[in-house]
PDB file of C-alpha atoms and ligand atoms in Angstrom:
ATOM      1  CA  UNK A   1      42.248 -44.729 125.655  1.00  0.00           C
ATOM      2  CA  UNK A   2      43.332 -48.294 126.294  1.00  0.00           C
ATOM      3  CA  UNK A   3      46.795 -49.694 125.803  1.00  0.00           C
ATOM      4  CA  UNK A   4      45.496 -51.513 122.703  1.00  0.00           C
ATOM      5  CA  UNK A   5      44.357 -48.201 121.222  1.00  0.00           C
ATOM      6  CA  UNK A   6      47.846 -46.810 121.678  1.00  0.00           C
ATOM      7  CA  UNK A   7      49.306 -49.725 119.739  1.00  0.00           C
ATOM      8  CA  UNK A   8      46.658 -49.538 117.025  1.00  0.00           C
ATOM      9  CA  UNK A   9      47.170 -45.829 116.514  1.00  0.00           C
ATOM     10  CA  UNK A  10      50.955 -45.989 116.474  1.00  0.00           C
ATOM     11  CA  UNK A  11      52.282 -49.003 114.627  1.00  0.00           C
ATOM     12  CA  UNK A  12      55.666 -47.449 113.904  1.00  0.00           C
ATOM     13  CA  UNK A  13      58.729 -49.586 114.438  1.00  0.00           C
ATOM     14  CA  UNK A  14      62.275 -48.296 114.832  1.00  0.00           C
ATOM     15  CA  UNK A  15      65.534 -50.052 115.563  1.00  0.00           C
ATOM     16  CA  UNK A  16      68.699 -48.571 116.969  1.00  0.00           C
ATOM     17  CA  UNK A  17      71.866 -50.584 117.383  1.00  0.00           C
ATOM     18  CA  UNK A  18      73.843 -49.657 120.499  1.00  0.00           C
ATOM     19  CA  UNK A  19      76.148 -52.620 120.122  1.00  0.00           C
ATOM     20  CA  UNK A  20      76.576 -55.095 117.330  1.00  0.00           C
ATOM     21  CA  UNK A  21      79.708 -57.047 118.180  1.00  0.00           C
ATOM     22  CA  UNK A  22      80.116 -60.480 119.645  1.00  0.00           C
ATOM     23  CA  UNK A  23      82.403 -61.915 122.303  1.00  0.00           C
ATOM     24  CA  UNK A  24      84.250 -58.813 123.513  1.00  0.00           C
ATOM     25  CA  UNK A  25      83.918 -55.021 123.385  1.00  0.00           C
ATOM     26  CA  UNK A  26      86.421 -53.817 120.826  1.00  0.00           C
ATOM     27  CA  UNK A  27      87.071 -50.069 121.054  1.00  0.00           C
ATOM     28  CA  UNK A  28      89.536 -48.339 118.791  1.00  0.00           C
ATOM     29  CA  UNK A  29      89.910 -46.765 115.379  1.00  0.00           C
ATOM     30  CA  UNK A  30      89.200 -50.057 113.634  1.00  0.00           C
ATOM     31  CA  UNK A  31      85.632 -50.216 114.968  1.00  0.00           C
ATOM     32  CA  UNK A  32      84.554 -46.594 114.654  1.00  0.00           C
ATOM     33  CA  UNK A  33      82.050 -47.215 111.881  1.00  0.00           C
ATOM     34  CA  UNK A  34      79.734 -49.582 113.799  1.00  0.00           C
ATOM     35  CA  UNK A  35      81.110 -49.052 117.296  1.00  0.00           C
ATOM     36  CA  UNK A  36      82.906 -51.478 119.536  1.00  0.00           C
ATOM     37  CA  UNK A  37      80.138 -52.462 121.943  1.00  0.00           C
ATOM     38  CA  UNK A  38      78.632 -55.918 122.250  1.00  0.00           C
ATOM     39  CA  UNK A  39      74.983 -56.648 121.475  1.00  0.00           C
ATOM     40  CA  UNK A  40      72.251 -54.267 122.478  1.00  0.00           C
ATOM     41  CA  UNK A  41      69.380 -53.261 120.220  1.00  0.00           C
ATOM     42  CA  UNK A  42      66.685 -50.720 121.031  1.00  0.00           C
ATOM     43  CA  UNK A  43      63.398 -51.681 119.392  1.00  0.00           C
ATOM     44  CA  UNK A  44      60.530 -49.213 119.554  1.00  0.00           C
ATOM     45  CA  UNK A  45      57.121 -50.591 118.649  1.00  0.00           C
ATOM     46  CA  UNK A  46      54.729 -47.685 118.820  1.00  0.00           C
ATOM     47  CA  UNK A  47      54.872 -46.497 122.436  1.00  0.00           C
ATOM     48  CA  UNK A  48      56.635 -49.627 123.691  1.00  0.00           C
ATOM     49  CA  UNK A  49      60.332 -50.123 124.295  1.00  0.00           C
ATOM     50  CA  UNK A  50      61.884 -53.526 123.781  1.00  0.00           C
ATOM     51  CA  UNK A  51      65.571 -54.148 124.360  1.00  0.00           C
ATOM     52  CA  UNK A  52      67.155 -57.057 122.544  1.00  0.00           C
ATOM     53  CA  UNK A  53      70.132 -58.300 124.526  1.00  0.00           C
ATOM     54  CA  UNK A  54      72.089 -56.213 126.998  1.00  0.00           C
ATOM     55  CA  UNK A  55      75.747 -56.335 126.080  1.00  0.00           C
ATOM     56  CA  UNK A  56      78.120 -53.450 126.694  1.00  0.00           C
ATOM     57  CA  UNK A  57      76.008 -51.220 124.431  1.00  0.00           C
ATOM     58  CA  UNK A  58      73.360 -51.132 127.168  1.00  0.00           C
ATOM     59  CA  UNK A  59      75.413 -48.633 129.174  1.00  0.00           C
ATOM     60  CA  UNK A  60      75.164 -45.898 126.535  1.00  0.00           C
ATOM     61  CA  UNK A  61      71.586 -46.782 125.757  1.00  0.00           C
ATOM     62  CA  UNK A  62      70.572 -46.382 129.387  1.00  0.00           C
ATOM     63  CA  UNK A  63      72.271 -43.006 129.561  1.00  0.00           C
ATOM     64  CA  UNK A  64      70.382 -41.826 126.479  1.00  0.00           C
ATOM     65  CA  UNK A  65      66.893 -42.836 127.665  1.00  0.00           C
ATOM     66  CA  UNK A  66      64.613 -39.935 128.517  1.00  0.00           C
ATOM     67  CA  UNK A  67      62.619 -40.382 131.707  1.00  0.00           C
ATOM     68  CA  UNK A  68      62.069 -43.539 133.733  1.00  0.00           C
ATOM     69  CA  UNK A  69      62.506 -46.693 131.680  1.00  0.00           C
ATOM     70  CA  UNK A  70      59.591 -49.027 131.090  1.00  0.00           C
ATOM     71  CA  UNK A  71      60.990 -51.811 128.976  1.00  0.00           C
ATOM     72  CA  UNK A  72      60.868 -55.466 128.084  1.00  0.00           C
ATOM     73  CA  UNK A  73      64.384 -56.887 127.854  1.00  0.00           C
ATOM     74  CA  UNK A  74      64.446 -59.956 125.637  1.00  0.00           C
ATOM     75  CA  UNK A  75      67.610 -61.968 126.054  1.00  0.00           C
ATOM     76  CA  UNK A  76      68.735 -64.343 123.328  1.00  0.00           C
ATOM     77  CA  UNK A  77      70.920 -66.095 125.897  1.00  0.00           C
ATOM     78  CA  UNK A  78      73.142 -65.197 128.824  1.00  0.00           C
ATOM     79  CA  UNK A  79      76.634 -65.541 127.452  1.00  0.00           C
ATOM     80  CA  UNK A  80      78.540 -62.655 128.957  1.00  0.00           C
ATOM     81  CA  UNK A  81      78.738 -60.545 125.807  1.00  0.00           C
ATOM     82  CA  UNK A  82      74.910 -60.424 125.782  1.00  0.00           C
ATOM     83  CA  UNK A  83      74.360 -59.446 129.436  1.00  0.00           C
ATOM     84  CA  UNK A  84      77.544 -57.671 130.590  1.00  0.00           C
ATOM     85  CA  UNK A  85      75.906 -54.257 130.155  1.00  0.00           C
ATOM     86  CA  UNK A  86      73.171 -54.828 132.728  1.00  0.00           C
ATOM     87  CA  UNK A  87      75.156 -53.774 135.838  1.00  0.00           C
ATOM     88  CA  UNK A  88      76.022 -50.568 133.937  1.00  0.00           C
ATOM     89  CA  UNK A  89      72.515 -49.919 132.589  1.00  0.00           C
ATOM     90  CA  UNK A  90      71.413 -46.822 134.520  1.00  0.00           C
ATOM     91  CA  UNK A  91      67.704 -47.715 134.792  1.00  0.00           C
ATOM     92  CA  UNK A  92      68.632 -50.718 136.945  1.00  0.00           C
ATOM     93  CA  UNK A  93      69.289 -48.203 139.751  1.00  0.00           C
ATOM     94  CA  UNK A  94      66.170 -46.069 139.183  1.00  0.00           C
ATOM     95  CA  UNK A  95      63.279 -46.973 141.514  1.00  0.00           C
ATOM     96  CA  UNK A  96      60.862 -45.526 138.932  1.00  0.00           C
ATOM     97  CA  UNK A  97      62.034 -47.963 136.242  1.00  0.00           C
ATOM     98  CA  UNK A  98      60.059 -51.068 135.300  1.00  0.00           C
ATOM     99  CA  UNK A  99      62.176 -53.721 133.603  1.00  0.00           C
ATOM    100  CA  UNK A 100      60.770 -57.068 132.516  1.00  0.00           C
ATOM    101  CA  UNK A 101      63.296 -59.719 131.547  1.00  0.00           C
ATOM    102  CA  UNK A 102      62.342 -62.505 129.156  1.00  0.00           C
ATOM    103  CA  UNK A 103      64.419 -65.629 128.624  1.00  0.00           C
ATOM    104  CA  UNK A 104      63.817 -68.961 126.974  1.00  0.00           C
ATOM    105  CA  UNK A 105      67.199 -70.626 126.624  1.00  0.00           C
ATOM    106  CA  UNK A 106      67.328 -71.799 130.261  1.00  0.00           C
ATOM    107  CA  UNK A 107      64.705 -72.967 132.745  1.00  0.00           C
ATOM    108  CA  UNK A 108      64.912 -69.835 134.895  1.00  0.00           C
ATOM    109  CA  UNK A 109      66.241 -66.598 133.433  1.00  0.00           C
ATOM    110  CA  UNK A 110      66.333 -65.008 136.893  1.00  0.00           C
ATOM    111  CA  UNK A 111      68.777 -67.599 138.177  1.00  0.00           C
ATOM    112  CA  UNK A 112      71.018 -67.319 135.126  1.00  0.00           C
ATOM    113  CA  UNK A 113      71.211 -63.527 135.463  1.00  0.00           C
ATOM    114  CA  UNK A 114      71.722 -63.651 139.201  1.00  0.00           C
ATOM    115  CA  UNK A 115      74.830 -65.785 138.733  1.00  0.00           C
ATOM    116  CA  UNK A 116      76.313 -62.989 136.605  1.00  0.00           C
ATOM    117  CA  UNK A 117      75.567 -60.359 139.287  1.00  0.00           C
ATOM    118  CA  UNK A 118      76.730 -62.243 142.371  1.00  0.00           C
ATOM    119  CA  UNK A 119      80.203 -62.626 143.837  1.00  0.00           C
ATOM    120  CA  UNK A 120      82.687 -63.662 142.697  1.00  0.00           C
ATOM    121  CA  UNK A 121      81.656 -62.535 139.184  1.00  0.00           C
ATOM    122  CA  UNK A 122      80.361 -59.159 140.438  1.00  0.00           C
ATOM    123  CA  UNK A 123      80.314 -57.646 143.947  1.00  0.00           C
ATOM    124  CA  UNK A 124      76.670 -58.693 144.571  1.00  0.00           C
ATOM    125  CA  UNK A 125      75.699 -55.786 142.355  1.00  0.00           C
ATOM    126  CA  UNK A 126      72.050 -56.881 142.310  1.00  0.00           C
ATOM    127  CA  UNK A 127      71.688 -55.650 145.893  1.00  0.00           C
ATOM    128  CA  UNK A 128      72.111 -52.103 144.571  1.00  0.00           C
ATOM    129  CA  UNK A 129      69.414 -52.423 141.891  1.00  0.00           C
ATOM    130  CA  UNK A 130      66.368 -50.257 142.659  1.00  0.00           C
ATOM    131  CA  UNK A 131      64.239 -50.757 139.557  1.00  0.00           C
ATOM    132  CA  UNK A 132      61.146 -52.936 139.699  1.00  0.00           C
ATOM    133  CA  UNK A 133      62.413 -56.079 138.006  1.00  0.00           C
ATOM    134  CA  UNK A 134      60.407 -59.057 136.833  1.00  0.00           C
ATOM    135  CA  UNK A 135      61.459 -62.232 135.088  1.00  0.00           C
ATOM    136  CA  UNK A 136      59.447 -64.203 132.573  1.00  0.00           C
ATOM    137  CA  UNK A 137      60.458 -67.647 131.352  1.00  0.00           C
ATOM    138  CA  UNK A 138      59.180 -69.060 128.087  1.00  0.00           C
ATOM    139  CA  UNK A 139      59.717 -72.002 125.779  1.00  0.00           C
ATOM    140  CA  UNK A 140      61.392 -71.276 122.406  1.00  0.00           C
ATOM    141  CA  UNK A 141      58.696 -71.341 119.752  1.00  0.00           C
ATOM    142  CA  UNK A 142      56.173 -69.748 122.092  1.00  0.00           C
ATOM    143  CA  UNK A 143      54.647 -66.419 121.035  1.00  0.00           C
ATOM    144  CA  UNK A 144      55.118 -63.686 123.625  1.00  0.00           C
ATOM    145  CA  UNK A 145      52.718 -60.805 124.230  1.00  0.00           C
ATOM    146  CA  UNK A 146      54.596 -58.142 126.194  1.00  0.00           C
ATOM    147  CA  UNK A 147      51.679 -55.761 125.568  1.00  0.00           C
ATOM    148  CA  UNK A 148      48.212 -56.217 124.097  1.00  0.00           C
ATOM    149  CA  UNK A 149      48.516 -56.065 120.330  1.00  0.00           C
ATOM    150  CA  UNK A 150      52.272 -56.660 120.356  1.00  0.00           C
ATOM    151  CA  UNK A 151      53.396 -60.197 119.579  1.00  0.00           C
ATOM    152  CA  UNK A 152      56.974 -61.457 119.642  1.00  0.00           C
ATOM    153  CA  UNK A 153      57.560 -64.738 117.832  1.00  0.00           C
ATOM    154  CA  UNK A 154      60.444 -66.833 119.166  1.00  0.00           C
ATOM    155  CA  UNK A 155      62.549 -69.655 117.799  1.00  0.00           C
ATOM    156  CA  UNK A 156      65.288 -71.867 119.201  1.00  0.00           C
ATOM    157  CA  UNK A 157      68.676 -71.029 117.703  1.00  0.00           C
ATOM    158  CA  UNK A 158      71.574 -73.365 117.219  1.00  0.00           C
ATOM    159  CA  UNK A 159      74.189 -72.058 119.646  1.00  0.00           C
ATOM    160  CA  UNK A 160      76.321 -73.606 122.402  1.00  0.00           C
ATOM    161  CA  UNK A 161      74.096 -73.780 125.506  1.00  0.00           C
ATOM    162  CA  UNK A 162      71.028 -72.757 123.456  1.00  0.00           C
ATOM    163  CA  UNK A 163      69.843 -69.333 122.393  1.00  0.00           C
ATOM    164  CA  UNK A 164      66.560 -67.845 121.265  1.00  0.00           C
ATOM    165  CA  UNK A 165      65.829 -65.684 118.249  1.00  0.00           C
TER     166      UNK A 165
HETATM  167 ZN1  LIG B 201      76.789 -66.943 122.852  1.00  0.00          ZN
END
């Protein structure tokens, strides 16, 4: 069975919101209904896992994943509320994990993320990552094909410093 067969035979799509807030995590009784975490959405397309943004919700999502993660992480942009969960996303420290980052709002998504992991923002946390990481840049408007048979359409969003939908 090829990867395409897997997609063809399982075209289910499910979404789970692990964080839906902007700017700042907001715990407390006032945010119990939808939770207080910043953006992180788990998107399952058949057998494939896509993660849309990695705000503070990524910590709980990583803890809930069964087995080694194999995921495409699509980042709308790298404002802190959309990436602050990455240093706390358990699979980043799992040598069996395969995590592919996609970014289109800057020239090099790797460089943008690295700045959020290095001192003085973080204590060079990237040196502790053990997952197999890869970084894919694209131009907003470009169609992405994370897996055969799975297409992600992208669009430039109006947002300070650019963002991609
Ligand atoms: Zn923003």
